[in-house]
Amino acid sequence: MHVSDRLTDHVPERWLEPLVKHAEALKFLIVGAITFVVTVVLFFGLKWTILQDKPVTANVLAVLIATIVSYILNREWSFTARGGRRRHHEAALFFAVAGTGLAINQLPLWVSSYMLDLRAPNVSFLTENIADFVSGSIIGTLLATAFRWWAMRKFVFPEPVNVVPESAPLTVYGGRHGDL
């Protein structure tokens, strides 16, 4: 018995249909939650240690590592029923989308840190870190996630077009075989 079967046995019937209908989105959001934790832990770990004066660099490194984790989890779990491209092409598209998402993610942190100057000694240590968390980890992540969801489904893992499984029986419509 699969883990998913065990989980769905405990879900009320009225919730099961919407969960199944939106399973891909839910998986994407779970992967996002996992990579969010990876990003935040790495970001603050780097920011409070070796990259104290470089919050954007710390966040870029954290997001890059989380992006690799995201690719693996999205490819193998969230979008497993999609795609069909050669792996190197799919990976190139994924990292192009992720790179754009990375830029979107950094924009609020850059504004907070450098335009609004919410950095010590101008503000307290606590204020700086709250501003960094809200701008980089919350606002940036929400904006980048919305973009990635759209772009992953559109470009990286598109719906297969006119794919007929080899085991599917041929049917006759209008006198031609195989038209669906």
PDB file of C-alpha atoms in Angstrom:
ATOM      1  CA  MET A   1       0.000   0.000   0.000  1.00  0.00           C
ATOM      2  CA  HIS A   2       1.361   3.416  -0.999  1.00  0.00           C
ATOM      3  CA  VAL A   3       1.791   6.223   1.506  1.00  0.00           C
ATOM      4  CA  SER A   4      -0.708   8.276  -0.484  1.00  0.00           C
ATOM      5  CA  ASP A   5      -3.304   5.502  -0.102  1.00  0.00           C
ATOM      6  CA  ARG A   6      -2.773   5.469   3.656  1.00  0.00           C
ATOM      7  CA  LEU A   7      -3.154   9.250   3.796  1.00  0.00           C
ATOM      8  CA  THR A   8      -6.292   9.359   1.664  1.00  0.00           C
ATOM      9  CA  ASP A   9      -7.930   6.702   3.858  1.00  0.00           C
ATOM     10  CA  HIS A  10      -8.007   9.323   6.628  1.00  0.00           C
ATOM     11  CA  VAL A  11      -9.316  12.229   4.533  1.00  0.00           C
ATOM     12  CA  PRO A  12     -13.042  12.951   4.741  1.00  0.00           C
ATOM     13  CA  GLU A  13     -14.847  12.060   1.500  1.00  0.00           C
ATOM     14  CA  ARG A  14     -15.986  15.648   0.826  1.00  0.00           C
ATOM     15  CA  TRP A  15     -12.339  16.846   0.823  1.00  0.00           C
ATOM     16  CA  LEU A  16     -10.967  14.003  -1.261  1.00  0.00           C
ATOM     17  CA  GLU A  17     -12.250  15.158  -4.656  1.00  0.00           C
ATOM     18  CA  PRO A  18     -10.834  18.721  -4.387  1.00  0.00           C
ATOM     19  CA  LEU A  19      -7.520  17.317  -3.097  1.00  0.00           C
ATOM     20  CA  VAL A  20      -7.244  14.908  -5.997  1.00  0.00           C
ATOM     21  CA  LYS A  21      -8.339  17.583  -8.471  1.00  0.00           C
ATOM     22  CA  HIS A  22      -5.599  19.933  -7.232  1.00  0.00           C
ATOM     23  CA  ALA A  23      -2.980  17.299  -6.357  1.00  0.00           C
ATOM     24  CA  GLU A  24      -0.370  18.820  -8.649  1.00  0.00           C
ATOM     25  CA  ALA A  25      -0.738  22.251  -7.055  1.00  0.00           C
ATOM     26  CA  LEU A  26      -0.641  20.758  -3.567  1.00  0.00           C
ATOM     27  CA  LYS A  27       2.535  18.830  -4.376  1.00  0.00           C
ATOM     28  CA  PHE A  28       4.074  21.999  -5.826  1.00  0.00           C
ATOM     29  CA  LEU A  29       3.202  23.889  -2.636  1.00  0.00           C
ATOM     30  CA  ILE A  30       4.634  21.117  -0.431  1.00  0.00           C
ATOM     31  CA  VAL A  31       7.868  21.204  -2.428  1.00  0.00           C
ATOM     32  CA  GLY A  32       7.773  24.975  -2.040  1.00  0.00           C
ATOM     33  CA  ALA A  33       7.381  24.637   1.732  1.00  0.00           C
ATOM     34  CA  ILE A  34      10.343  22.265   1.917  1.00  0.00           C
ATOM     35  CA  THR A  35      12.533  24.533  -0.191  1.00  0.00           C
ATOM     36  CA  PHE A  36      11.324  27.558   1.788  1.00  0.00           C
ATOM     37  CA  VAL A  37      12.688  25.980   4.965  1.00  0.00           C
ATOM     38  CA  VAL A  38      15.948  25.099   3.190  1.00  0.00           C
ATOM     39  CA  THR A  39      16.243  28.680   1.926  1.00  0.00           C
ATOM     40  CA  VAL A  40      15.505  30.351   5.261  1.00  0.00           C
ATOM     41  CA  VAL A  41      17.858  28.094   7.235  1.00  0.00           C
ATOM     42  CA  LEU A  42      20.687  28.563   4.740  1.00  0.00           C
ATOM     43  CA  PHE A  43      20.042  32.300   4.327  1.00  0.00           C
ATOM     44  CA  PHE A  44      20.185  33.111   8.013  1.00  0.00           C
ATOM     45  CA  GLY A  45      22.986  30.583   8.602  1.00  0.00           C
ATOM     46  CA  LEU A  46      25.128  32.328   5.982  1.00  0.00           C
ATOM     47  CA  LYS A  47      23.991  35.842   6.920  1.00  0.00           C
ATOM     48  CA  TRP A  48      24.838  35.377  10.591  1.00  0.00           C
ATOM     49  CA  THR A  49      28.213  33.723   9.923  1.00  0.00           C
ATOM     50  CA  ILE A  50      30.389  34.096   6.835  1.00  0.00           C
ATOM     51  CA  LEU A  51      28.306  36.623   4.835  1.00  0.00           C
ATOM     52  CA  GLN A  52      27.331  39.103   7.544  1.00  0.00           C
ATOM     53  CA  ASP A  53      27.715  42.168   5.315  1.00  0.00           C
ATOM     54  CA  LYS A  54      26.238  40.584   2.187  1.00  0.00           C
ATOM     55  CA  PRO A  55      22.571  39.662   2.746  1.00  0.00           C
ATOM     56  CA  VAL A  56      21.699  39.488  -0.944  1.00  0.00           C
ATOM     57  CA  THR A  57      24.674  37.194  -1.656  1.00  0.00           C
ATOM     58  CA  ALA A  58      23.636  34.969   1.262  1.00  0.00           C
ATOM     59  CA  ASN A  59      20.092  34.816  -0.072  1.00  0.00           C
ATOM     60  CA  VAL A  60      21.251  34.090  -3.633  1.00  0.00           C
ATOM     61  CA  LEU A  61      23.337  31.127  -2.425  1.00  0.00           C
ATOM     62  CA  ALA A  62      20.484  29.842  -0.264  1.00  0.00           C
ATOM     63  CA  VAL A  63      17.994  30.112  -3.127  1.00  0.00           C
ATOM     64  CA  LEU A  64      20.397  28.418  -5.574  1.00  0.00           C
ATOM     65  CA  ILE A  65      20.784  25.393  -3.304  1.00  0.00           C
ATOM     66  CA  ALA A  66      17.038  25.270  -2.657  1.00  0.00           C
ATOM     67  CA  THR A  67      16.447  25.479  -6.420  1.00  0.00           C
ATOM     68  CA  ILE A  68      18.444  22.301  -7.005  1.00  0.00           C
ATOM     69  CA  VAL A  69      16.359  20.560  -4.336  1.00  0.00           C
ATOM     70  CA  SER A  70      13.229  21.996  -5.963  1.00  0.00           C
ATOM     71  CA  TYR A  71      14.144  20.653  -9.409  1.00  0.00           C
ATOM     72  CA  ILE A  72      14.633  17.153  -8.106  1.00  0.00           C
ATOM     73  CA  LEU A  73      11.416  17.132  -6.063  1.00  0.00           C
ATOM     74  CA  ASN A  74       9.277  18.808  -8.744  1.00  0.00           C
ATOM     75  CA  ARG A  75      10.545  16.570 -11.516  1.00  0.00           C
ATOM     76  CA  GLU A  76      10.205  13.356  -9.567  1.00  0.00           C
ATOM     77  CA  TRP A  77       7.013  14.141  -7.656  1.00  0.00           C
ATOM     78  CA  SER A  78       5.020  17.328  -8.405  1.00  0.00           C
ATOM     79  CA  PHE A  79       5.062  17.176 -12.197  1.00  0.00           C
ATOM     80  CA  THR A  80       5.686  13.477 -12.687  1.00  0.00           C
ATOM     81  CA  ALA A  81       2.737  13.162 -15.097  1.00  0.00           C
ATOM     82  CA  ARG A  82       3.947  16.069 -17.242  1.00  0.00           C
ATOM     83  CA  GLY A  83       6.944  16.863 -19.317  1.00  0.00           C
ATOM     84  CA  GLY A  84       8.317  14.432 -21.817  1.00  0.00           C
ATOM     85  CA  ARG A  85      11.260  16.564 -22.864  1.00  0.00           C
ATOM     86  CA  ARG A  86      14.812  15.315 -22.844  1.00  0.00           C
ATOM     87  CA  ARG A  87      16.207  15.754 -19.365  1.00  0.00           C
ATOM     88  CA  HIS A  88      18.935  18.245 -20.332  1.00  0.00           C
ATOM     89  CA  HIS A  89      16.396  20.435 -22.166  1.00  0.00           C
ATOM     90  CA  GLU A  90      13.961  20.238 -19.277  1.00  0.00           C
ATOM     91  CA  ALA A  91      16.717  21.060 -16.763  1.00  0.00           C
ATOM     92  CA  ALA A  92      17.860  24.040 -18.838  1.00  0.00           C
ATOM     93  CA  LEU A  93      14.298  25.389 -18.965  1.00  0.00           C
ATOM     94  CA  PHE A  94      13.821  24.723 -15.246  1.00  0.00           C
ATOM     95  CA  PHE A  95      16.956  26.625 -14.293  1.00  0.00           C
ATOM     96  CA  ALA A  96      16.093  29.490 -16.669  1.00  0.00           C
ATOM     97  CA  VAL A  97      12.692  29.809 -14.978  1.00  0.00           C
ATOM     98  CA  ALA A  98      14.328  29.398 -11.564  1.00  0.00           C
ATOM     99  CA  GLY A  99      16.881  32.088 -12.431  1.00  0.00           C
ATOM    100  CA  THR A 100      14.095  34.486 -13.288  1.00  0.00           C
ATOM    101  CA  GLY A 101      12.362  33.488 -10.054  1.00  0.00           C
ATOM    102  CA  LEU A 102      15.628  34.101  -8.202  1.00  0.00           C
ATOM    103  CA  ALA A 103      15.773  37.645  -9.551  1.00  0.00           C
ATOM    104  CA  ILE A 104      12.130  38.222  -8.601  1.00  0.00           C
ATOM    105  CA  ASN A 105      12.846  36.805  -5.139  1.00  0.00           C
ATOM    106  CA  GLN A 106      15.798  39.148  -4.558  1.00  0.00           C
ATOM    107  CA  LEU A 107      14.067  42.348  -5.595  1.00  0.00           C
ATOM    108  CA  PRO A 108      12.141  42.997  -2.341  1.00  0.00           C
ATOM    109  CA  LEU A 109      15.245  42.182  -0.234  1.00  0.00           C
ATOM    110  CA  TRP A 110      17.365  44.521  -2.351  1.00  0.00           C
ATOM    111  CA  VAL A 111      14.796  47.299  -1.946  1.00  0.00           C
ATOM    112  CA  SER A 112      14.610  46.730   1.802  1.00  0.00           C
ATOM    113  CA  SER A 113      18.381  46.534   2.284  1.00  0.00           C
ATOM    114  CA  TYR A 114      19.682  49.172  -0.110  1.00  0.00           C
ATOM    115  CA  MET A 115      16.881  51.547  -1.065  1.00  0.00           C
ATOM    116  CA  LEU A 116      15.182  51.702   2.329  1.00  0.00           C
ATOM    117  CA  ASP A 117      18.561  51.172   4.076  1.00  0.00           C
ATOM    118  CA  LEU A 118      17.114  48.818   6.694  1.00  0.00           C
ATOM    119  CA  ARG A 119      20.633  47.718   7.712  1.00  0.00           C
ATOM    120  CA  ALA A 120      22.580  48.073  10.912  1.00  0.00           C
ATOM    121  CA  PRO A 121      23.694  50.572  12.203  1.00  0.00           C
ATOM    122  CA  ASN A 122      20.725  52.517  10.733  1.00  0.00           C
ATOM    123  CA  VAL A 123      18.297  50.130  12.428  1.00  0.00           C
ATOM    124  CA  SER A 124      18.594  47.580  15.218  1.00  0.00           C
ATOM    125  CA  PHE A 125      19.763  44.009  14.644  1.00  0.00           C
ATOM    126  CA  LEU A 126      16.218  42.772  15.266  1.00  0.00           C
ATOM    127  CA  THR A 127      14.644  45.281  12.849  1.00  0.00           C
ATOM    128  CA  GLU A 128      17.178  44.406  10.138  1.00  0.00           C
ATOM    129  CA  ASN A 129      16.498  40.681  10.443  1.00  0.00           C
ATOM    130  CA  ILE A 130      12.731  41.089  10.552  1.00  0.00           C
ATOM    131  CA  ALA A 131      12.928  43.319   7.450  1.00  0.00           C
ATOM    132  CA  ASP A 132      15.150  40.755   5.712  1.00  0.00           C
ATOM    133  CA  PHE A 133      12.796  37.908   6.617  1.00  0.00           C
ATOM    134  CA  VAL A 134       9.666  39.741   5.491  1.00  0.00           C
ATOM    135  CA  SER A 135      11.150  41.169   2.294  1.00  0.00           C
ATOM    136  CA  GLY A 136      13.375  38.275   1.204  1.00  0.00           C
ATOM    137  CA  SER A 137      11.687  35.234   2.658  1.00  0.00           C
ATOM    138  CA  ILE A 138       8.017  36.194   2.578  1.00  0.00           C
ATOM    139  CA  ILE A 139       7.336  38.807  -0.114  1.00  0.00           C
ATOM    140  CA  GLY A 140      10.094  37.652  -2.463  1.00  0.00           C
ATOM    141  CA  THR A 141       9.143  34.006  -2.096  1.00  0.00           C
ATOM    142  CA  LEU A 142       5.443  34.662  -2.713  1.00  0.00           C
ATOM    143  CA  LEU A 143       6.151  36.677  -5.871  1.00  0.00           C
ATOM    144  CA  ALA A 144       8.666  34.127  -7.171  1.00  0.00           C
ATOM    145  CA  THR A 145       6.375  31.185  -6.344  1.00  0.00           C
ATOM    146  CA  ALA A 146       3.491  32.636  -8.339  1.00  0.00           C
ATOM    147  CA  PHE A 147       5.803  33.190 -11.297  1.00  0.00           C
ATOM    148  CA  ARG A 148       7.371  29.700 -11.015  1.00  0.00           C
ATOM    149  CA  TRP A 149       3.980  27.945 -10.813  1.00  0.00           C
ATOM    150  CA  TRP A 150       2.867  29.599 -14.024  1.00  0.00           C
ATOM    151  CA  ALA A 151       6.200  29.142 -15.840  1.00  0.00           C
ATOM    152  CA  MET A 152       6.795  25.533 -14.761  1.00  0.00           C
ATOM    153  CA  ARG A 153       3.407  24.463 -16.091  1.00  0.00           C
ATOM    154  CA  LYS A 154       3.726  26.559 -19.242  1.00  0.00           C
ATOM    155  CA  PHE A 155       7.346  25.949 -20.274  1.00  0.00           C
ATOM    156  CA  VAL A 156       9.156  23.296 -18.225  1.00  0.00           C
ATOM    157  CA  PHE A 157       6.568  20.608 -17.536  1.00  0.00           C
ATOM    158  CA  PRO A 158       3.812  21.245 -20.106  1.00  0.00           C
ATOM    159  CA  GLU A 159       0.837  18.972 -20.607  1.00  0.00           C
ATOM    160  CA  PRO A 160       1.623  16.348 -23.230  1.00  0.00           C
ATOM    161  CA  VAL A 161      -0.118  17.181 -26.511  1.00  0.00           C
ATOM    162  CA  ASN A 162      -2.063  14.442 -28.333  1.00  0.00           C
ATOM    163  CA  VAL A 163      -0.284  11.618 -26.583  1.00  0.00           C
ATOM    164  CA  VAL A 164      -1.931   8.235 -27.018  1.00  0.00           C
ATOM    165  CA  PRO A 165      -0.553   5.419 -24.853  1.00  0.00           C
ATOM    166  CA  GLU A 166       0.775   2.533 -26.887  1.00  0.00           C
ATOM    167  CA  SER A 167      -1.525   0.144 -25.043  1.00  0.00           C
ATOM    168  CA  ALA A 168      -4.639   2.198 -25.898  1.00  0.00           C
ATOM    169  CA  PRO A 169      -6.914   0.463 -28.384  1.00  0.00           C
ATOM    170  CA  LEU A 170      -7.422   2.159 -31.711  1.00  0.00           C
ATOM    171  CA  THR A 171     -10.938   3.405 -32.240  1.00  0.00           C
ATOM    172  CA  VAL A 172     -12.783   4.230 -35.416  1.00  0.00           C
ATOM    173  CA  TYR A 173     -14.274   7.711 -35.796  1.00  0.00           C
ATOM    174  CA  GLY A 174     -15.457   8.908 -39.166  1.00  0.00           C
ATOM    175  CA  GLY A 175     -13.851   5.982 -40.962  1.00  0.00           C
ATOM    176  CA  ARG A 176     -10.264   6.754 -39.883  1.00  0.00           C
ATOM    177  CA  HIS A 177      -8.352   4.621 -37.408  1.00  0.00           C
ATOM    178  CA  GLY A 178      -6.650   6.143 -34.428  1.00  0.00           C
ATOM    179  CA  ASP A 179      -8.316   9.582 -34.442  1.00  0.00           C
ATOM    180  CA  LEU A 180      -9.418  10.533 -30.980  1.00  0.00           C
TER     181      LEU A 180
END
